[in-house]
Coordinates of C-alpha atoms in Angstrom, one line a residue:
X1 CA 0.0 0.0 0.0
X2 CA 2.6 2.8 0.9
X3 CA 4.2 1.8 -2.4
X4 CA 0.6 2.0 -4.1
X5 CA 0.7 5.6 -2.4
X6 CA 4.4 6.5 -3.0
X7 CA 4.1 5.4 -6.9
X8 CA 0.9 7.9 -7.2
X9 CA 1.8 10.7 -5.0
X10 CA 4.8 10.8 -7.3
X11 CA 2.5 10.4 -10.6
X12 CA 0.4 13.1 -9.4
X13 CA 4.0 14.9 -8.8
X14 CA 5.0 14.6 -12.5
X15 CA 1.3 15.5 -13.7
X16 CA 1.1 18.9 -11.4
X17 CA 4.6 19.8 -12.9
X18 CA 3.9 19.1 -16.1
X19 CA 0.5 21.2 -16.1
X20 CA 2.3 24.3 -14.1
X21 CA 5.0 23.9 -16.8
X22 CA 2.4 23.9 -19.6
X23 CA 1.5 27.4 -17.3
X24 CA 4.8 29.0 -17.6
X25 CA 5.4 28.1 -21.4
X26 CA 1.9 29.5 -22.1
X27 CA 2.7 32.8 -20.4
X28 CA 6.3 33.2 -21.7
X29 CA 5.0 32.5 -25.6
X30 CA 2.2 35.7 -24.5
X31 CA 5.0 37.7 -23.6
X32 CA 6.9 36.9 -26.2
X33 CA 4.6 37.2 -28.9
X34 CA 3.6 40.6 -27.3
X35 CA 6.9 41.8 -27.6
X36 CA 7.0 40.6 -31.1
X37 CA 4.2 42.9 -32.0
X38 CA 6.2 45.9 -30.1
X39 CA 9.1 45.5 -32.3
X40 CA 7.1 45.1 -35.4
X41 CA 5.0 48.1 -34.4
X42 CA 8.4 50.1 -34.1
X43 CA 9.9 48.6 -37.0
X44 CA 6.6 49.9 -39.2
X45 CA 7.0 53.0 -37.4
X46 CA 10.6 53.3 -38.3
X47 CA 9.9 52.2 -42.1
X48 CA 7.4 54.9 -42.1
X49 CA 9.3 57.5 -40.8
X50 CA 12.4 56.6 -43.2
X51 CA 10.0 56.4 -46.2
X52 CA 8.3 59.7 -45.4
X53 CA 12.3 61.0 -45.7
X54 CA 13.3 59.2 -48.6
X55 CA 10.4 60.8 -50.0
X56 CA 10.9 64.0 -49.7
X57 CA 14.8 63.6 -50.6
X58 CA 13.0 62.6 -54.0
X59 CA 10.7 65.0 -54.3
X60 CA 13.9 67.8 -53.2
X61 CA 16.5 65.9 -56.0
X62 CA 13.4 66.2 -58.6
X63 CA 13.1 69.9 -58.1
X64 CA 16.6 70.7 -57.9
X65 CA 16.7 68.4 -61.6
X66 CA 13.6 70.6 -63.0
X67 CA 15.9 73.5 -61.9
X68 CA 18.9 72.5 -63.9
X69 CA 17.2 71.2 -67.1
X70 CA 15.1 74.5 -66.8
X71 CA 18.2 76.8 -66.6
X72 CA 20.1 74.3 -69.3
X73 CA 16.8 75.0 -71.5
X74 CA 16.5 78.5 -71.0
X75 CA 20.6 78.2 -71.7
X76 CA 19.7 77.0 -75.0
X77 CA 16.7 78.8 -75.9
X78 CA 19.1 82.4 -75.2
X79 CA 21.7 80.4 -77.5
X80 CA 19.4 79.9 -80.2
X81 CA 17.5 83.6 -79.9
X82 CA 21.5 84.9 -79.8
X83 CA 21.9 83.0 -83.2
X84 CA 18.9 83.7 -84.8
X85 CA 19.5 87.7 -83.5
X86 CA 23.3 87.1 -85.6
X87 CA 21.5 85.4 -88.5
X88 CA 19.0 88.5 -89.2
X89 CA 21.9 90.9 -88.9
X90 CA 24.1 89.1 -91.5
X91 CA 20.8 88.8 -93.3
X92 CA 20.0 92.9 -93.1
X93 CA 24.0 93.7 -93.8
X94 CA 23.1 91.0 -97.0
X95 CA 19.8 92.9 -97.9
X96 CA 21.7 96.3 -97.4
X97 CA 24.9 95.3 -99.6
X98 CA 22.4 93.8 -102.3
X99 CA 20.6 97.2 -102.3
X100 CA 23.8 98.7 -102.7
X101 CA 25.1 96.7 -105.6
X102 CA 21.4 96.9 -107.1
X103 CA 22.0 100.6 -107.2
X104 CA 25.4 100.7 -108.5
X105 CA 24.8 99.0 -111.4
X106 CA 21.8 100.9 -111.9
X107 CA 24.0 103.9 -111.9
X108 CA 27.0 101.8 -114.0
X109 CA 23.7 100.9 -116.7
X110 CA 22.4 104.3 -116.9
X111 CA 26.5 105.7 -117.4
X112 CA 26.9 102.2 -120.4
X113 CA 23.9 103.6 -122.3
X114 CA 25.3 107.4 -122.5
X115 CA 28.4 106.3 -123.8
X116 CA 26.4 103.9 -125.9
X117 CA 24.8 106.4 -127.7
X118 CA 28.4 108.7 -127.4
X119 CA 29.5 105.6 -129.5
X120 CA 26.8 105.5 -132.2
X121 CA 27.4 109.2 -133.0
X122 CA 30.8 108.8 -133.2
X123 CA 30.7 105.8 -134.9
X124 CA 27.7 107.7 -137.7
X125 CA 30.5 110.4 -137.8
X126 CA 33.8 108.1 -138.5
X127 CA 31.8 106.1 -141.2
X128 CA 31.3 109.5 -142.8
X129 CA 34.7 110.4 -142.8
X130 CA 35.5 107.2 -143.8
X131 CA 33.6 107.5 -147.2
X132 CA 35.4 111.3 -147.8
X133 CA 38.9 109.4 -147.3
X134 CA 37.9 106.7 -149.7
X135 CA 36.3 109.2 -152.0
X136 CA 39.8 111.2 -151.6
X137 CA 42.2 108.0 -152.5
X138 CA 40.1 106.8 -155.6
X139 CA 40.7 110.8 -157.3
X140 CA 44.0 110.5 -155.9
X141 CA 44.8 107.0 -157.6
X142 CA 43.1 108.2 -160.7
X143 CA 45.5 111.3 -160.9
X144 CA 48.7 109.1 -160.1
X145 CA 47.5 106.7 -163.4
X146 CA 46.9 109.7 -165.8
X147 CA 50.8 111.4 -164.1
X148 CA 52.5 107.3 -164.8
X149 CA 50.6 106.8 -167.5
X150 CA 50.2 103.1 -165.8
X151 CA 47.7 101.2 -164.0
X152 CA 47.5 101.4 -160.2
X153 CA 47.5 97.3 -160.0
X154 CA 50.4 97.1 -162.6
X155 CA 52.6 100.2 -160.7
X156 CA 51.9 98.2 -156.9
X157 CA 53.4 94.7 -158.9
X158 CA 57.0 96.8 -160.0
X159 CA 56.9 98.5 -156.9
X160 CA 56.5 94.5 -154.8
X161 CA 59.2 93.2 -157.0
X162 CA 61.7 96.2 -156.2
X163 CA 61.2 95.6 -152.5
X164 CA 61.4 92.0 -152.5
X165 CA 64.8 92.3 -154.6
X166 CA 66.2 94.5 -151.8
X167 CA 64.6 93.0 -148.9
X168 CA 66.6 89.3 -150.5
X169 CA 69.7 91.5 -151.1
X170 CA 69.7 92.6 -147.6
X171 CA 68.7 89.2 -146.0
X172 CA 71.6 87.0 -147.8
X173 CA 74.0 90.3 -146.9
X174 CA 72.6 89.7 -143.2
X175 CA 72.9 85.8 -143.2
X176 CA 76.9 86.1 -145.2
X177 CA 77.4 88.4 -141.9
X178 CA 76.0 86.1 -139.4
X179 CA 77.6 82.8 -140.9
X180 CA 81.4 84.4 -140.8
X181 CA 80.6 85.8 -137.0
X182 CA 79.1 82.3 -135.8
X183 CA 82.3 80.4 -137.3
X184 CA 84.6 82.9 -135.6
X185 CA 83.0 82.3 -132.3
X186 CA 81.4 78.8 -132.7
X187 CA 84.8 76.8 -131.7
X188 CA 85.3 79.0 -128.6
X189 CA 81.9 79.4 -127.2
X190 CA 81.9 75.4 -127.9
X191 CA 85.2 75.3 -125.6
X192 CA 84.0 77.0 -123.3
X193 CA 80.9 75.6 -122.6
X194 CA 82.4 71.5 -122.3
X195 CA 85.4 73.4 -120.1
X196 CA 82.1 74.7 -117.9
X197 CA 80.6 71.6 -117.7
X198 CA 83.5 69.4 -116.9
X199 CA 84.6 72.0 -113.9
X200 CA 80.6 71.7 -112.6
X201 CA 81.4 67.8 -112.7
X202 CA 83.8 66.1 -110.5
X203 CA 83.8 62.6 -110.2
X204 CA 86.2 59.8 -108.5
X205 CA 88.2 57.8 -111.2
X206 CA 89.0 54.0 -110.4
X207 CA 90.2 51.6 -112.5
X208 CA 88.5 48.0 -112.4
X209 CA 90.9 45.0 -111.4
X210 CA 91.1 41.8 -111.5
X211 CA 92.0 40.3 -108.2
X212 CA 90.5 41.0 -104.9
X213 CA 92.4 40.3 -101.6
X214 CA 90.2 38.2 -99.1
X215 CA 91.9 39.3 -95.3
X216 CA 92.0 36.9 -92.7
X217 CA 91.9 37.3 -88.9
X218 CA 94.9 34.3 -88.5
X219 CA 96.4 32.4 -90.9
X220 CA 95.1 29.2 -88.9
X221 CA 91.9 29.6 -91.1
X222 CA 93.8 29.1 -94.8
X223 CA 93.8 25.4 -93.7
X224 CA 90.2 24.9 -93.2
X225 CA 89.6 26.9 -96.6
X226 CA 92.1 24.5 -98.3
X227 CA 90.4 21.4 -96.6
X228 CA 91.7 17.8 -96.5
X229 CA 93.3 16.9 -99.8
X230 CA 91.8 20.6 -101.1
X231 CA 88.9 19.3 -101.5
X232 CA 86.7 22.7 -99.7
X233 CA 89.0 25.0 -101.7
X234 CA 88.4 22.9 -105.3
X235 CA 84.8 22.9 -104.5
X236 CA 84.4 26.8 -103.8
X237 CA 86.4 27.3 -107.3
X238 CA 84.1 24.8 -109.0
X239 CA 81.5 26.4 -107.7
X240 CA 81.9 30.6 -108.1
X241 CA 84.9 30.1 -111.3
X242 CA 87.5 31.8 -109.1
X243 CA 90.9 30.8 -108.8
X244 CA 91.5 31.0 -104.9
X245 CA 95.4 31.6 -104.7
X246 CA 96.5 30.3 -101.0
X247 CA 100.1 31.5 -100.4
X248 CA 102.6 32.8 -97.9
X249 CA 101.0 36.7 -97.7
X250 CA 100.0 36.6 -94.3
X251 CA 96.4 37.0 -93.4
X252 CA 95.2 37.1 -96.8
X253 CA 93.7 35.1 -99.6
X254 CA 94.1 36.0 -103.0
X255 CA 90.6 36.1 -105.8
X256 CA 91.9 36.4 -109.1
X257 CA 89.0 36.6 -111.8
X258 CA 88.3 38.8 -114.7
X259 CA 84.4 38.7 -113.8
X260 CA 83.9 40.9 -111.1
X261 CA 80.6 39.5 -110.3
X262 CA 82.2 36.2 -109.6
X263 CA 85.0 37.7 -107.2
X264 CA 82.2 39.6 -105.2
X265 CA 80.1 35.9 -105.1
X266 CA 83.4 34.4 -104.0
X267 CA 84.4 36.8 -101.2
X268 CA 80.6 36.9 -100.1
X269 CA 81.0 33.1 -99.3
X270 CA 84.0 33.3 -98.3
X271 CA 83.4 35.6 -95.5
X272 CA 80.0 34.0 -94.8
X273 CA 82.1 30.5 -94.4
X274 CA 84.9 31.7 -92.5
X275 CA 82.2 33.4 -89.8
X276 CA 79.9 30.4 -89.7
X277 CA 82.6 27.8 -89.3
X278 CA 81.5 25.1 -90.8
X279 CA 83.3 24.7 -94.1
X280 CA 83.1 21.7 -96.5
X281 CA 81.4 21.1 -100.2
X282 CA 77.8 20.9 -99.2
X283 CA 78.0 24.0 -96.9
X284 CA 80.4 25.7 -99.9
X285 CA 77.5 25.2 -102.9
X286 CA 74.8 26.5 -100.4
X287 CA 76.3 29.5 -99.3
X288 CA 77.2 30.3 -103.0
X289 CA 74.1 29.7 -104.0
X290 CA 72.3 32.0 -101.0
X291 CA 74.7 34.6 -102.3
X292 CA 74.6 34.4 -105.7
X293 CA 70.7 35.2 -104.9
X294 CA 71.8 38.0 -102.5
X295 CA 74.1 39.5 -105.1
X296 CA 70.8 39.8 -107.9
X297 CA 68.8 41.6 -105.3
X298 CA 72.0 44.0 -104.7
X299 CA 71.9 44.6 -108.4
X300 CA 68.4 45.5 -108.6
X301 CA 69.5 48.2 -105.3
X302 CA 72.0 49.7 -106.9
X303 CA 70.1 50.7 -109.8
X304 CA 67.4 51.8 -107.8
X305 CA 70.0 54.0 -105.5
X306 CA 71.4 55.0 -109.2
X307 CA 68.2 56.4 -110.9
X308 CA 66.6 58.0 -107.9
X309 CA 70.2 60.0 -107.0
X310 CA 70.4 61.1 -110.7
X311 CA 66.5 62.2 -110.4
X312 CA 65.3 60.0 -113.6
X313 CA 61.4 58.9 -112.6
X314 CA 59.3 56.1 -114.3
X315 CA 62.1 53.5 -115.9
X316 CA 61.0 50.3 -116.7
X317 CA 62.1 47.6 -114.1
X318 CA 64.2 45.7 -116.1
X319 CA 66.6 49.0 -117.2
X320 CA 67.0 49.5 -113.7
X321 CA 68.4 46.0 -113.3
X322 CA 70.7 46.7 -116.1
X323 CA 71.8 49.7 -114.9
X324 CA 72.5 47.8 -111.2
X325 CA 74.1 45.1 -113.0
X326 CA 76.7 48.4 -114.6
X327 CA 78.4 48.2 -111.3
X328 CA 80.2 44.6 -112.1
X329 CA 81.3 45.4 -115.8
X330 CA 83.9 48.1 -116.6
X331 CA 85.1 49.9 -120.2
X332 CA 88.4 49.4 -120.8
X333 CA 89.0 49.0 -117.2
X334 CA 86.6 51.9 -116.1
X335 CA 83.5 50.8 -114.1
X336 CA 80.6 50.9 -116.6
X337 CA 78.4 52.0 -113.7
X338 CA 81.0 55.4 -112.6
X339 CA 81.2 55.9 -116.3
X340 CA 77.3 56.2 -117.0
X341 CA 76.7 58.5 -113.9
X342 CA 79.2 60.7 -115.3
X343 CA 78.0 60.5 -118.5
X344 CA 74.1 61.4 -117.3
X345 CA 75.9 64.6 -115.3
X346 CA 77.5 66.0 -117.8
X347 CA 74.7 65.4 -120.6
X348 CA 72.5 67.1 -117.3
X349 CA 74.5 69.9 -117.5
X350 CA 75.3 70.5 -121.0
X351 CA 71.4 70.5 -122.0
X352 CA 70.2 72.9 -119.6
X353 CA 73.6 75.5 -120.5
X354 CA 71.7 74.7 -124.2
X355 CA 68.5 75.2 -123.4
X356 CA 67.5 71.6 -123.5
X357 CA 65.7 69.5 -121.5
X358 CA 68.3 68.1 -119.1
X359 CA 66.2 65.3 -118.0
X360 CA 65.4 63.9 -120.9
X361 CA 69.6 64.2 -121.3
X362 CA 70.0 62.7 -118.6
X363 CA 67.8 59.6 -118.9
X364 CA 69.7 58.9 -122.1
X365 CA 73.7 59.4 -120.9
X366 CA 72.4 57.0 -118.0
X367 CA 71.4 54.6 -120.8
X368 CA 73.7 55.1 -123.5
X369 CA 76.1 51.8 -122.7
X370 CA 73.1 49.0 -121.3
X371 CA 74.0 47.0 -124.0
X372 CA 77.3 45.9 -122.5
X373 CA 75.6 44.6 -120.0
X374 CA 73.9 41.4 -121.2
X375 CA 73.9 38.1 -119.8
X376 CA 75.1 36.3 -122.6
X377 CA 77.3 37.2 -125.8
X378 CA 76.2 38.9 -128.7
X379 CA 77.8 39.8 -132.0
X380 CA 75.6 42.7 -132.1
X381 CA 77.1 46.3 -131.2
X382 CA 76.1 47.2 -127.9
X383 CA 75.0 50.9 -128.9
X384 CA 72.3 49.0 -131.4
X385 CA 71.5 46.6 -128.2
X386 CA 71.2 49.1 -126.2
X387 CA 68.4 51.2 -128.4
X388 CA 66.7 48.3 -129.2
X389 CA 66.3 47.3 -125.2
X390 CA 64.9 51.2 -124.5
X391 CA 62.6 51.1 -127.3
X392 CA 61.0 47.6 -126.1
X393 CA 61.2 49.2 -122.6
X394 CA 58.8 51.9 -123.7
X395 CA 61.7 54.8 -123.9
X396 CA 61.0 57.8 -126.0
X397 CA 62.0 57.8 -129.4
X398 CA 65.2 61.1 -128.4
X399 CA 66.2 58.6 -125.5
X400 CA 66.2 56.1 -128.2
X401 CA 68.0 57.4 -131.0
X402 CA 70.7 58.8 -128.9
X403 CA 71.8 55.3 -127.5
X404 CA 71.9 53.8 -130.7
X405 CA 73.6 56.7 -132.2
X406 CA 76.7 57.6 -129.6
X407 CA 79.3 55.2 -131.5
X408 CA 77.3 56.6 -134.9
X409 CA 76.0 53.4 -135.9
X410 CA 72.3 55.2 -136.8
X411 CA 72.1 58.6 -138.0
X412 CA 71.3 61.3 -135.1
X413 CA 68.4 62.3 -135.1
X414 CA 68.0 64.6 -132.3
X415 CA 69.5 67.1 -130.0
X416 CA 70.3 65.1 -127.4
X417 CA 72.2 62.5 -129.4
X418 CA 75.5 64.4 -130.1
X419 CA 75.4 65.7 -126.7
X420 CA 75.6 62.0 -125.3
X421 CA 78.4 61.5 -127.4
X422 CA 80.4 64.4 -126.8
X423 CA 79.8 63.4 -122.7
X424 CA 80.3 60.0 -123.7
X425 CA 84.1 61.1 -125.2
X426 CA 85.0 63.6 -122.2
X427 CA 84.3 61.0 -119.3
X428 CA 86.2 58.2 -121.2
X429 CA 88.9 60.6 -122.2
X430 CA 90.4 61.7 -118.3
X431 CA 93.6 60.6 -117.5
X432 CA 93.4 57.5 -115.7
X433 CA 90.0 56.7 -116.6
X434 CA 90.1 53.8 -119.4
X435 CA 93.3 51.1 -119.7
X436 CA 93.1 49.2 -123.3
X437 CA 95.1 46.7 -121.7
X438 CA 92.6 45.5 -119.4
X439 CA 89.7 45.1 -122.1
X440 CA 91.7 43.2 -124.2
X441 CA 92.7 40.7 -121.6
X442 CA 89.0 40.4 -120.1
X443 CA 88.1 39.5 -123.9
X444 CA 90.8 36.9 -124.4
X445 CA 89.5 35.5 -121.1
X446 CA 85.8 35.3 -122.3
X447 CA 86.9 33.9 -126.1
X448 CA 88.3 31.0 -123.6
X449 CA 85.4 30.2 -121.8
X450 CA 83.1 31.1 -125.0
X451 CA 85.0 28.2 -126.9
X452 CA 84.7 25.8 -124.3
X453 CA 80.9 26.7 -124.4
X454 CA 80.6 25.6 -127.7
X455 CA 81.5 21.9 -126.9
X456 CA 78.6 19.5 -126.2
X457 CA 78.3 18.3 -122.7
X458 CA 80.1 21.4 -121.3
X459 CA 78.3 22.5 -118.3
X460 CA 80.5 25.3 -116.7
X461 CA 84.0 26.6 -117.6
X462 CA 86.3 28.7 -116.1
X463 CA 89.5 30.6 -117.1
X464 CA 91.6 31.0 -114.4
X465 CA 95.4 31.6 -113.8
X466 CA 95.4 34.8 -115.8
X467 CA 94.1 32.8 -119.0
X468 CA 96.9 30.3 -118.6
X469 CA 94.6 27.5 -117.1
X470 CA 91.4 27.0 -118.4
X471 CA 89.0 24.5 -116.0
X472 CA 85.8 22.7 -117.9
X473 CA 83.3 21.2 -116.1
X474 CA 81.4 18.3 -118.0
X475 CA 78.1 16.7 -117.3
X476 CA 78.7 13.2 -115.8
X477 CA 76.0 11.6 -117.9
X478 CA 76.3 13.2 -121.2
X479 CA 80.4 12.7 -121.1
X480 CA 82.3 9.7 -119.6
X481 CA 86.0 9.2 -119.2
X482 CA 87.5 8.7 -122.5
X483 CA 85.2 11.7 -124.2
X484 CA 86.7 13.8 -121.5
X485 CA 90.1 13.3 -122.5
X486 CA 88.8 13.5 -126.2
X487 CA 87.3 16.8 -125.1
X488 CA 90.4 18.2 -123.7
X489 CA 92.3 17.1 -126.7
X490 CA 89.7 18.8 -129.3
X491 CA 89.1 22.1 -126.9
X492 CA 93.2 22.3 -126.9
X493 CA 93.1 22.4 -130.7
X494 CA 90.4 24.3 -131.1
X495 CA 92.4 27.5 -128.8
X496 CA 95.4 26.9 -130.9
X497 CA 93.6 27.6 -134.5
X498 CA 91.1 30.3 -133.5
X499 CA 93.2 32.4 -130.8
X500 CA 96.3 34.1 -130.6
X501 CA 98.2 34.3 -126.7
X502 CA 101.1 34.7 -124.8
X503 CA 102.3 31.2 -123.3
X504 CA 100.6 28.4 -123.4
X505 CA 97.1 27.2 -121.6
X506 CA 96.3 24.5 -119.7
X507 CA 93.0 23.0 -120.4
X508 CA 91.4 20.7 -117.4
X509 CA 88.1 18.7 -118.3
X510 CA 86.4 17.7 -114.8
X511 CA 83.9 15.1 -114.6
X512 CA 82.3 14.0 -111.2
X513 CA 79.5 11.8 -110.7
X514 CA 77.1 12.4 -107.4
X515 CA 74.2 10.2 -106.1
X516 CA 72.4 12.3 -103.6
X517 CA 69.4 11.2 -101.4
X518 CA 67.0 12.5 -98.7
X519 CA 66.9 10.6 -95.2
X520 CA 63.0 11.5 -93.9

């Protein structure tokens, strides 16, 4: 039983706890709730109040807006009545000047028709005085008939006749006069106007070689150019026709070739090979054939640097190459190029001290000698070569003629022609400026390789040595062994009938076969 009463005693515990806990919850959810509404009451309140100010911020940025755009618009609108206030001014000033002009040509017309009718009367009065005078010089001519007892038409013939007899007499008397003066002072003033024009000109004189010296930085190098058994030093002649001369000067390497395009080739590669390093027959053909390519774009340079320096405009692309290639041919030893810039100077100045167009003189002296400069041989004279190339190139017909006619081989036909010559003469006639010797040697060199040429199966030759050595190179499949001994043996005979030289010349057929391929 006092268990029975201690087990619900303590159930009536827990339910009297639970329901007095129920009681507190209940009234701490009232209070909280009521203080929930509070802070929402004062959060509305607060909303309220900050809308009420964010409102009337608004409504104060909107005025102060209609404020600006209302000044900005009367701005404009004072802008525009300023404007249109300028505009009916000009517009008066314009209405005033009109008015102006209006009445001073009404003034100007009512002036014209006075003198108008000033002109009519005298006009009426000249026309008859006009009729007296004629009136006048038919009694007059009448008289002079019946006085001569001839016929006025027959008396004006004698009298034409008598003056054109004396005007003739005194014309030829004035010519004879004119003729003897002009021969007394032709020669001088002609002296003194090619002395004038050479002092204006002064230009360097150098005579062409034919051997270049290649410098070294040590003489270590000549063995790597030389190569095991000479093989790097046969390949670089084979390849630019230069005979490479390796001797005791120190620090240098001799080029000896008549062809001073081949020398600069040669000393291009050269120079690129000795800075690269690496130096052997592949690397050799490469490096003359990057250069070879390097030298043709020089060429074209030069002739741009030529025509725009002597201020000639518009020449066909392919004259300007020719006159780039100039600077590797010389004249009996004179550089082609220095010759023909001298030439176009003094034709320059010698047209303009006659009154003649010096450009067009110019254009022509620059020209005159192209026809030296072609890539292969020709039996025709370069001054006909030379015309013919201008007039295919579109030059005019003065430029024309006067190539062609600087050595007289066409007639002249224009001013400019003997001026090109005479220029042509005074820059090839300075001391120092042309050696015969030199030309003929170059030529004798050429007629060595042209023979060789004329072989079949001849693929490049070189003469070398000063003429005394003259290397062929044969193509391997074309040529085998014993025709290359039979082609030494016929090119050998062939120098002996057709040429005449000093000494004797050594004539070297080379035939190499290669088989190349390509590793991938």
């Amino acid at each position: 039983m006092d268990i029975t009463m201690i087990i619900v005693a303590g159930i009536i515990g827990v339910a009297l706890g639970i329901v007095f806990a129920k009681i507190m919850e209940k009234k701490n959810a009232s209070k909280i709730i009521s203080d929930a509404k509070g802070e929402a009451a004062s959060i509305v309140k607060e909303a309220r109040a900050e809308g009420e100010s964010i409102k009337k911020d608004k409504i104060f940025q909107a005025k102060e807006k209609f404020l600006e755009l209302k000044a900005e618009h009367e701005k404009v609108i004072v802008a525009k009545d300023k404007k249109i206030a300028e505009i009916e001014k000009r517009t008066r000033d314009k209405e005033a000047q009109v008015n102006g002009e209006l009445s001073k040509n009404k003034k100007l017309n009512d002036e014209l028709e006075v003198k108008s009718k000033d002109y009519d009367y005298r006009l009426e009065i000249l026309e008859k005085k006009q009729a007296e005078v004629d009136k006048l010089h038919k009694s007059q001519v009448k008289q002079l008939e019946i006085i001569s007892g001839l016929p006025a038409e027959e008396a004006k013939s004698q009298l034409m006749e008598s003056l054109k007899s004396e005007a003739r007499s005194d014309a030829m008397s004035y010519v004879q006069n004119t003729l003897e003066e002009a021969k007394l002072t032709a020669q001088q003033e002609a002296k003194k106007l090619i002395i004038n024009t050479i002092q204006r000109i002064g230009t360097e004189e150098a005579i062409e070689n034919c051997v270049s010296v290649f410098n070294l930085e040590s003489d270590d190098i000549k063995g790597r150019i030389i190569g095991r058994e000479g093989r790097n030093i046969r390949a670089l002649e084979s390849a630019t026709g230069v005979e490479i001369i390796v001797d005791d000067t120190p620090e240098a390497i001799i080029l000896s070739c008549f062809d001073a395009v081949r020398r600069e080739i040669a000393r291009l590669s050269l120079h690129k090979l000795v800075t690269d390093g690496r130096i052997h027959p592949a690397r050799i053909e490469e490096v003359v054939q990057k250069t070879t390519r390097q030298i043709e774009e020089e060429i074209i340079e030069v002739g741009k640097r030529t025509v725009i320096d002597l201020g000639i405009h518009g020449l066909h692309p392919e004259l300007i190459k020719m006159v780039g290639r100039m600077k590797y041919r010389s004249s009996y030893g004179q550089n082609l190029l220095q010759h023909s810039r001298e030439v176009a100077k003094l034709c320059g100045v010698m047209a303009a001290e006659l009154g003649i167009n010096p450009k067009l003189a110019k254009r022509a002296g620059l020209l005159h000698d192209i026809g030296k400069v072609p890539e292969s041989e020709t039996e025709m004279p370069h001054a006909i070569l030379g015309m013919e190339w201008a007039e295919k190139y579109g030059e005019k017909p003065d430029v024309c003629n006067a190539i062609g006619a600087h050595h007289d081989e066409v007639e002249m036909k224009s001013l400019i022609a003997p001026i090109v010559q005479v220029c042509d003469a005074i820059s090839g006639a300075r001391p120092g400026a042309r050696r015969q010797v030199l030309d003929s040697y170059i030529q004798r060199l050429k007629d060595l390789e042209d023979i060789a040429f004329g072989f079949n199966g001849v693929k490049k030759a070189y003469a070398i040595q000063a003429g005394r050595e003259l290397r062929v190179i044969v193509e391997s499949e074309r040529v085998n062994d014993d025709k290359a001994a039979e082609l030494s043996f016929e090119i050998s005979q062939k120098i002996q009938t057709d040429m005449t030289y000093p000494g004797q010349v050594k004539i070297t057929v080379i035939r190499e076969t290669r088989s190349v391929n390509i590793a991938k």
